[in-house]
Amino acid sequence: MELGFINCTVLQGGHISCNGTLYEIPEANLTADDQQFWIYVLIYATLILFAGLMSGLTLGLLSLDLETLKELKYNGTPSEKRNARKVLPLVKRHHLLLITLLLSNASAVEAMPIFLDHISTPVIAVFVSVTAVIVCGEVVPQAICARYGLPIWAFFSPLVYFLMCALFVIAWPISKILDCLLGEGHTALYRRAPVQGALDQDKKAAQDLYTPSEHVLMLDIEARLDAKTMNEIIYQSQASIPIYEGSKDNVVALLAVNSLLGLNTAKPTPLRMLVENGTAKPIQKTDKNKTKHNLYNEFKEDSCMLR
């Protein structure tokens, strides 16, 4: 029986050479006692959060309508105006924004297994990766961004600008190809009902919108708000109550039902007092033939309640 000898040499880079054949030495997984283990955990958690942020921004920013943003920029609240100004330049570069966010998200997701393989077994790595990507990388971020929307997108707009610059060499050529194939415009889809309503604004008149007085609960200015009257108001389920003086054709004020919350019905309150102290608001009278569009502008300019 012949005896054989195997000559093995350990090489750099985790390899071993045995009789001229090169083998790779399997790496042992890191444990919690190793400092590098916690570094990999921190990097992996950062990648999950980054991928989730990119997913949420993709859902939010790409669903924004340019016309809506322009409306908020000029006619929104101070915070809406400020946020719209930050987000509007990003949304205008629709395809460049799309490619930047997708590349960022894909890079983070693809890098996650590199670090997870060093701190867990393959079975655990698959389970953790799938759970983390679905829950932390998709569901939670998209739910948060869909709920809070514009403020979040505006807050992270500097990060998006940075990513655009960092990935510009790759993202810009692809975005230009998409611009040539699909066009640069970002078109929003609308349902039939809102579009039809907008088109009908110059066709419908004020008389087509009002509710006949016989179907509305109206109160005399000399009446008092007691328990019986309050029950009648609740039963009628109106948002506001017209108040008339003398006859029902002479409406002098409009009383919002929610302004009556906390009113003590044990001591009847005169309606005239509510009119005089400003709880009941003055009404806006208009021509019955005025179009819906002009009517809306009139209410908007005079800061009246739309009822």
Tab-separated table of C-alpha atoms in Angstrom, residues 25-249:
chain	number	residue	atom	x	y	z
A	25	ILE	CA	-11.435	28.483	3.513
A	26	PRO	CA	-15.039	29.071	4.701
A	27	GLU	CA	-15.381	32.062	6.999
A	28	ALA	CA	-16.857	31.576	10.440
A	29	ASN	CA	-19.880	33.745	11.246
A	30	LEU	CA	-19.281	36.616	13.598
A	31	THR	CA	-20.790	36.419	17.073
A	32	ALA	CA	-22.101	39.037	19.469
A	33	ASP	CA	-18.727	38.989	21.227
A	34	ASP	CA	-17.035	40.399	18.125
A	35	GLN	CA	-16.934	44.164	17.711
A	36	GLN	CA	-17.347	43.806	13.948
A	37	PHE	CA	-20.656	41.967	14.526
A	38	TRP	CA	-22.319	45.105	15.895
A	39	ILE	CA	-20.824	47.223	13.125
A	40	TYR	CA	-22.478	44.935	10.556
A	41	VAL	CA	-25.769	45.051	12.482
A	42	LEU	CA	-25.669	48.862	12.475
A	43	ILE	CA	-24.879	48.968	8.752
A	44	TYR	CA	-27.677	46.486	8.009
A	45	ALA	CA	-30.213	48.503	10.033
A	46	THR	CA	-29.119	51.691	8.252
A	47	LEU	CA	-29.608	50.021	4.865
A	48	ILE	CA	-33.120	48.892	5.876
A	49	LEU	CA	-34.091	52.409	6.926
A	50	PHE	CA	-32.574	53.911	3.790
A	51	ALA	CA	-34.359	51.424	1.522
A	52	GLY	CA	-37.625	52.116	3.324
A	53	LEU	CA	-37.166	55.857	2.966
A	54	MET	CA	-36.513	55.511	-0.767
A	55	SER	CA	-39.610	53.338	-1.119
A	56	GLY	CA	-41.779	55.888	0.682
A	57	LEU	CA	-40.368	58.802	-1.304
A	58	THR	CA	-40.920	56.915	-4.548
A	59	LEU	CA	-44.570	56.346	-3.691
A	60	GLY	CA	-45.132	59.915	-2.543
A	61	LEU	CA	-43.127	62.125	-4.872
A	62	LEU	CA	-44.049	60.277	-8.056
A	63	SER	CA	-47.768	60.419	-7.225
A	64	LEU	CA	-47.791	64.202	-6.818
A	65	ASP	CA	-49.557	66.301	-9.412
A	66	LEU	CA	-47.786	69.417	-10.674
A	67	GLU	CA	-50.987	71.437	-10.805
A	68	THR	CA	-51.836	70.554	-7.208
A	69	LEU	CA	-48.360	71.583	-6.072
A	70	LYS	CA	-48.615	74.878	-7.943
A	71	GLU	CA	-51.982	75.521	-6.302
A	72	LEU	CA	-50.485	74.850	-2.858
A	73	LYS	CA	-47.476	77.028	-3.666
A	74	TYR	CA	-49.643	80.095	-4.283
A	75	ASN	CA	-52.862	79.457	-2.336
A	76	GLY	CA	-51.969	77.043	0.460
A	77	THR	CA	-51.185	77.684	4.097
A	78	PRO	CA	-47.729	79.140	4.929
A	79	SER	CA	-46.338	75.670	5.668
A	80	GLU	CA	-47.885	74.214	2.499
A	81	LYS	CA	-46.414	77.032	0.414
A	82	ARG	CA	-42.972	76.455	1.922
A	83	ASN	CA	-43.106	72.677	1.413
A	84	ALA	CA	-44.475	72.955	-2.125
A	85	ARG	CA	-41.610	75.266	-3.127
A	86	LYS	CA	-39.108	72.626	-1.965
A	87	VAL	CA	-40.789	69.681	-3.690
A	88	LEU	CA	-41.920	71.283	-6.964
A	89	PRO	CA	-38.464	71.378	-8.675
A	90	LEU	CA	-37.996	67.673	-7.921
A	91	VAL	CA	-41.348	66.599	-9.333
A	92	LYS	CA	-40.725	68.589	-12.524
A	93	ARG	CA	-37.771	66.262	-13.276
A	94	HIS	CA	-40.054	63.250	-13.201
A	95	HIS	CA	-37.918	60.585	-14.893
A	96	LEU	CA	-34.652	61.741	-13.309
A	97	LEU	CA	-36.342	61.550	-9.902
A	98	LEU	CA	-37.745	58.105	-10.707
A	99	ILE	CA	-34.378	56.641	-11.749
A	100	THR	CA	-32.559	58.212	-8.789
A	101	LEU	CA	-34.956	56.798	-6.199
A	102	LEU	CA	-35.096	53.351	-7.814
A	103	LEU	CA	-31.300	53.099	-8.068
A	104	SER	CA	-30.916	54.181	-4.444
A	105	ASN	CA	-33.512	51.687	-3.237
A	106	ALA	CA	-32.079	48.828	-5.312
A	107	SER	CA	-28.521	49.549	-4.130
A	108	ALA	CA	-29.561	49.409	-0.483
A	109	VAL	CA	-31.601	46.213	-0.903
A	110	GLU	CA	-28.820	44.450	-2.827
A	111	ALA	CA	-26.182	45.451	-0.259
A	112	MET	CA	-28.124	44.095	2.701
A	113	PRO	CA	-27.250	40.363	2.204
A	114	ILE	CA	-23.528	41.194	1.999
A	115	PHE	CA	-23.493	42.218	5.650
A	116	LEU	CA	-26.150	39.790	6.877
A	117	ASP	CA	-24.234	36.740	5.594
A	118	HIS	CA	-21.404	37.467	8.029
A	119	ILE	CA	-23.582	37.509	11.152
A	120	SER	CA	-26.174	34.752	10.580
A	121	THR	CA	-26.843	31.404	8.942
A	122	PRO	CA	-28.366	31.238	5.428
A	123	VAL	CA	-31.815	30.218	6.751
A	124	ILE	CA	-31.946	33.081	9.236
A	125	ALA	CA	-30.591	35.468	6.612
A	126	VAL	CA	-33.426	34.635	4.203
A	127	PHE	CA	-36.110	34.989	6.891
A	128	VAL	CA	-34.743	38.277	8.252
A	129	SER	CA	-34.197	39.755	4.778
A	130	VAL	CA	-37.712	38.981	3.539
A	131	THR	CA	-39.341	40.273	6.729
A	132	ALA	CA	-37.204	43.402	6.883
A	133	VAL	CA	-37.703	44.315	3.230
A	134	ILE	CA	-41.494	43.834	3.329
A	135	VAL	CA	-42.253	45.380	6.724
A	136	CYS	CA	-39.505	47.938	7.312
A	137	GLY	CA	-38.644	48.583	3.682
A	138	GLU	CA	-42.099	48.747	2.088
A	139	VAL	CA	-45.216	48.657	4.288
A	140	VAL	CA	-44.278	50.981	7.167
A	141	PRO	CA	-42.489	53.701	5.131
A	142	GLN	CA	-45.227	53.872	2.504
A	143	ALA	CA	-47.921	54.027	5.191
A	144	ILE	CA	-46.114	56.874	6.983
A	145	CYS	CA	-45.393	58.828	3.799
A	146	ALA	CA	-48.955	58.380	2.587
A	147	ARG	CA	-50.263	59.640	5.948
A	148	TYR	CA	-48.045	62.679	6.493
A	149	GLY	CA	-47.144	63.307	2.858
A	150	LEU	CA	-45.879	66.729	1.847
A	151	PRO	CA	-44.022	67.693	5.079
A	152	ILE	CA	-41.957	64.476	4.957
A	153	TRP	CA	-41.159	64.844	1.254
A	154	ALA	CA	-40.107	68.456	1.776
A	155	PHE	CA	-37.949	67.538	4.791
A	156	PHE	CA	-35.992	64.933	2.811
A	157	SER	CA	-35.743	67.004	-0.377
A	158	PRO	CA	-32.065	67.949	0.351
A	159	LEU	CA	-31.228	64.231	0.544
A	160	VAL	CA	-32.961	63.621	-2.792
A	161	TYR	CA	-30.987	66.479	-4.370
A	162	PHE	CA	-27.774	64.932	-3.037
A	163	LEU	CA	-28.667	61.517	-4.468
A	164	MET	CA	-29.491	63.110	-7.818
A	165	CYS	CA	-26.017	64.637	-7.916
A	166	ALA	CA	-24.308	61.429	-6.754
A	167	LEU	CA	-26.097	59.227	-9.308
A	168	PHE	CA	-26.336	61.843	-12.058
A	169	VAL	CA	-23.869	60.094	-14.378
A	170	ILE	CA	-26.026	56.942	-14.384
A	171	ALA	CA	-29.507	58.381	-13.852
A	172	TRP	CA	-29.407	61.269	-16.340
A	173	PRO	CA	-28.806	59.216	-19.531
A	174	ILE	CA	-31.546	56.745	-18.570
A	175	SER	CA	-33.957	59.569	-17.751
A	176	LYS	CA	-33.260	61.197	-21.128
A	177	ILE	CA	-34.041	57.934	-22.904
A	178	LEU	CA	-37.346	57.763	-21.030
A	179	ASP	CA	-38.043	61.403	-21.914
A	180	CYS	CA	-37.543	60.611	-25.600
A	181	LEU	CA	-39.682	57.471	-25.480
A	182	LEU	CA	-42.467	58.602	-23.144
A	183	GLY	CA	-42.241	62.372	-23.177
A	184	GLU	CA	-41.145	64.764	-20.458
A	185	GLY	CA	-44.605	65.618	-19.159
A	186	HIS	CA	-45.912	64.078	-15.964
A	187	THR	CA	-49.584	63.425	-16.600
A	188	ALA	CA	-51.972	62.818	-13.722
A	189	LEU	CA	-55.029	60.610	-14.074
A	190	TYR	CA	-58.388	61.863	-12.843
A	191	ARG	CA	-61.680	60.103	-12.329
A	192	ARG	CA	-64.621	61.081	-14.487
A	193	ALA	CA	-66.672	62.682	-11.700
A	194	PRO	CA	-64.130	65.385	-10.647
A	195	VAL	CA	-63.375	66.272	-14.266
A	196	GLN	CA	-67.069	66.490	-15.118
A	197	GLY	CA	-67.650	68.646	-12.056
A	198	ALA	CA	-64.915	71.050	-13.107
A	199	LEU	CA	-66.299	71.290	-16.639
A	200	ASP	CA	-69.812	71.998	-15.331
A	201	GLN	CA	-68.768	74.982	-13.207
A	202	ASP	CA	-69.736	77.456	-15.923
A	203	LYS	CA	-72.951	75.609	-16.791
A	204	LYS	CA	-74.624	75.233	-13.402
A	205	ALA	CA	-76.193	78.276	-11.749
A	206	ALA	CA	-76.755	79.055	-8.078
A	207	GLN	CA	-80.406	78.013	-8.331
A	208	ASP	CA	-79.259	74.502	-9.336
A	209	LEU	CA	-77.317	74.124	-6.103
A	210	TYR	CA	-79.529	75.471	-3.333
A	211	THR	CA	-81.864	73.449	-1.113
A	212	PRO	CA	-85.510	74.662	-1.046
A	213	SER	CA	-86.423	76.366	2.228
A	214	GLU	CA	-89.270	73.907	2.900
A	215	HIS	CA	-86.656	71.138	3.242
A	216	VAL	CA	-84.457	73.119	5.633
A	217	LEU	CA	-84.825	73.626	9.383
A	218	MET	CA	-84.991	77.385	9.984
A	219	LEU	CA	-85.315	79.193	13.321
A	220	ASP	CA	-86.876	82.538	14.202
A	221	ILE	CA	-84.450	85.046	15.672
A	222	GLU	CA	-86.812	85.475	18.628
A	223	ALA	CA	-86.674	81.749	19.441
A	224	ARG	CA	-84.673	80.267	22.297
A	225	LEU	CA	-82.338	77.290	22.209
A	226	ASP	CA	-83.787	74.865	24.730
A	227	ALA	CA	-83.635	71.071	24.987
A	228	LYS	CA	-86.555	70.601	22.590
A	229	THR	CA	-85.027	72.839	19.915
A	230	MET	CA	-81.619	71.178	20.283
A	231	ASN	CA	-83.180	67.736	19.809
A	232	GLU	CA	-84.879	69.007	16.668
A	233	ILE	CA	-81.552	70.317	15.350
A	234	ILE	CA	-79.854	66.988	16.053
A	235	TYR	CA	-82.658	65.055	14.357
A	236	GLN	CA	-82.463	67.263	11.245
A	237	SER	CA	-78.701	66.552	10.825
A	238	GLN	CA	-77.882	69.908	9.229
A	239	ALA	CA	-74.414	71.430	9.307
A	240	SER	CA	-75.869	74.911	9.772
A	241	ILE	CA	-79.206	76.509	10.670
A	242	PRO	CA	-80.558	79.608	8.858
A	243	ILE	CA	-81.984	82.248	11.214
A	244	TYR	CA	-84.748	84.496	9.909
A	245	GLU	CA	-86.445	87.621	11.230
A	246	GLY	CA	-90.127	88.202	10.595
A	247	SER	CA	-90.617	85.823	7.661
A	248	LYS	CA	-88.608	82.910	6.310
A	249	ASP	CA	-87.766	84.959	3.236
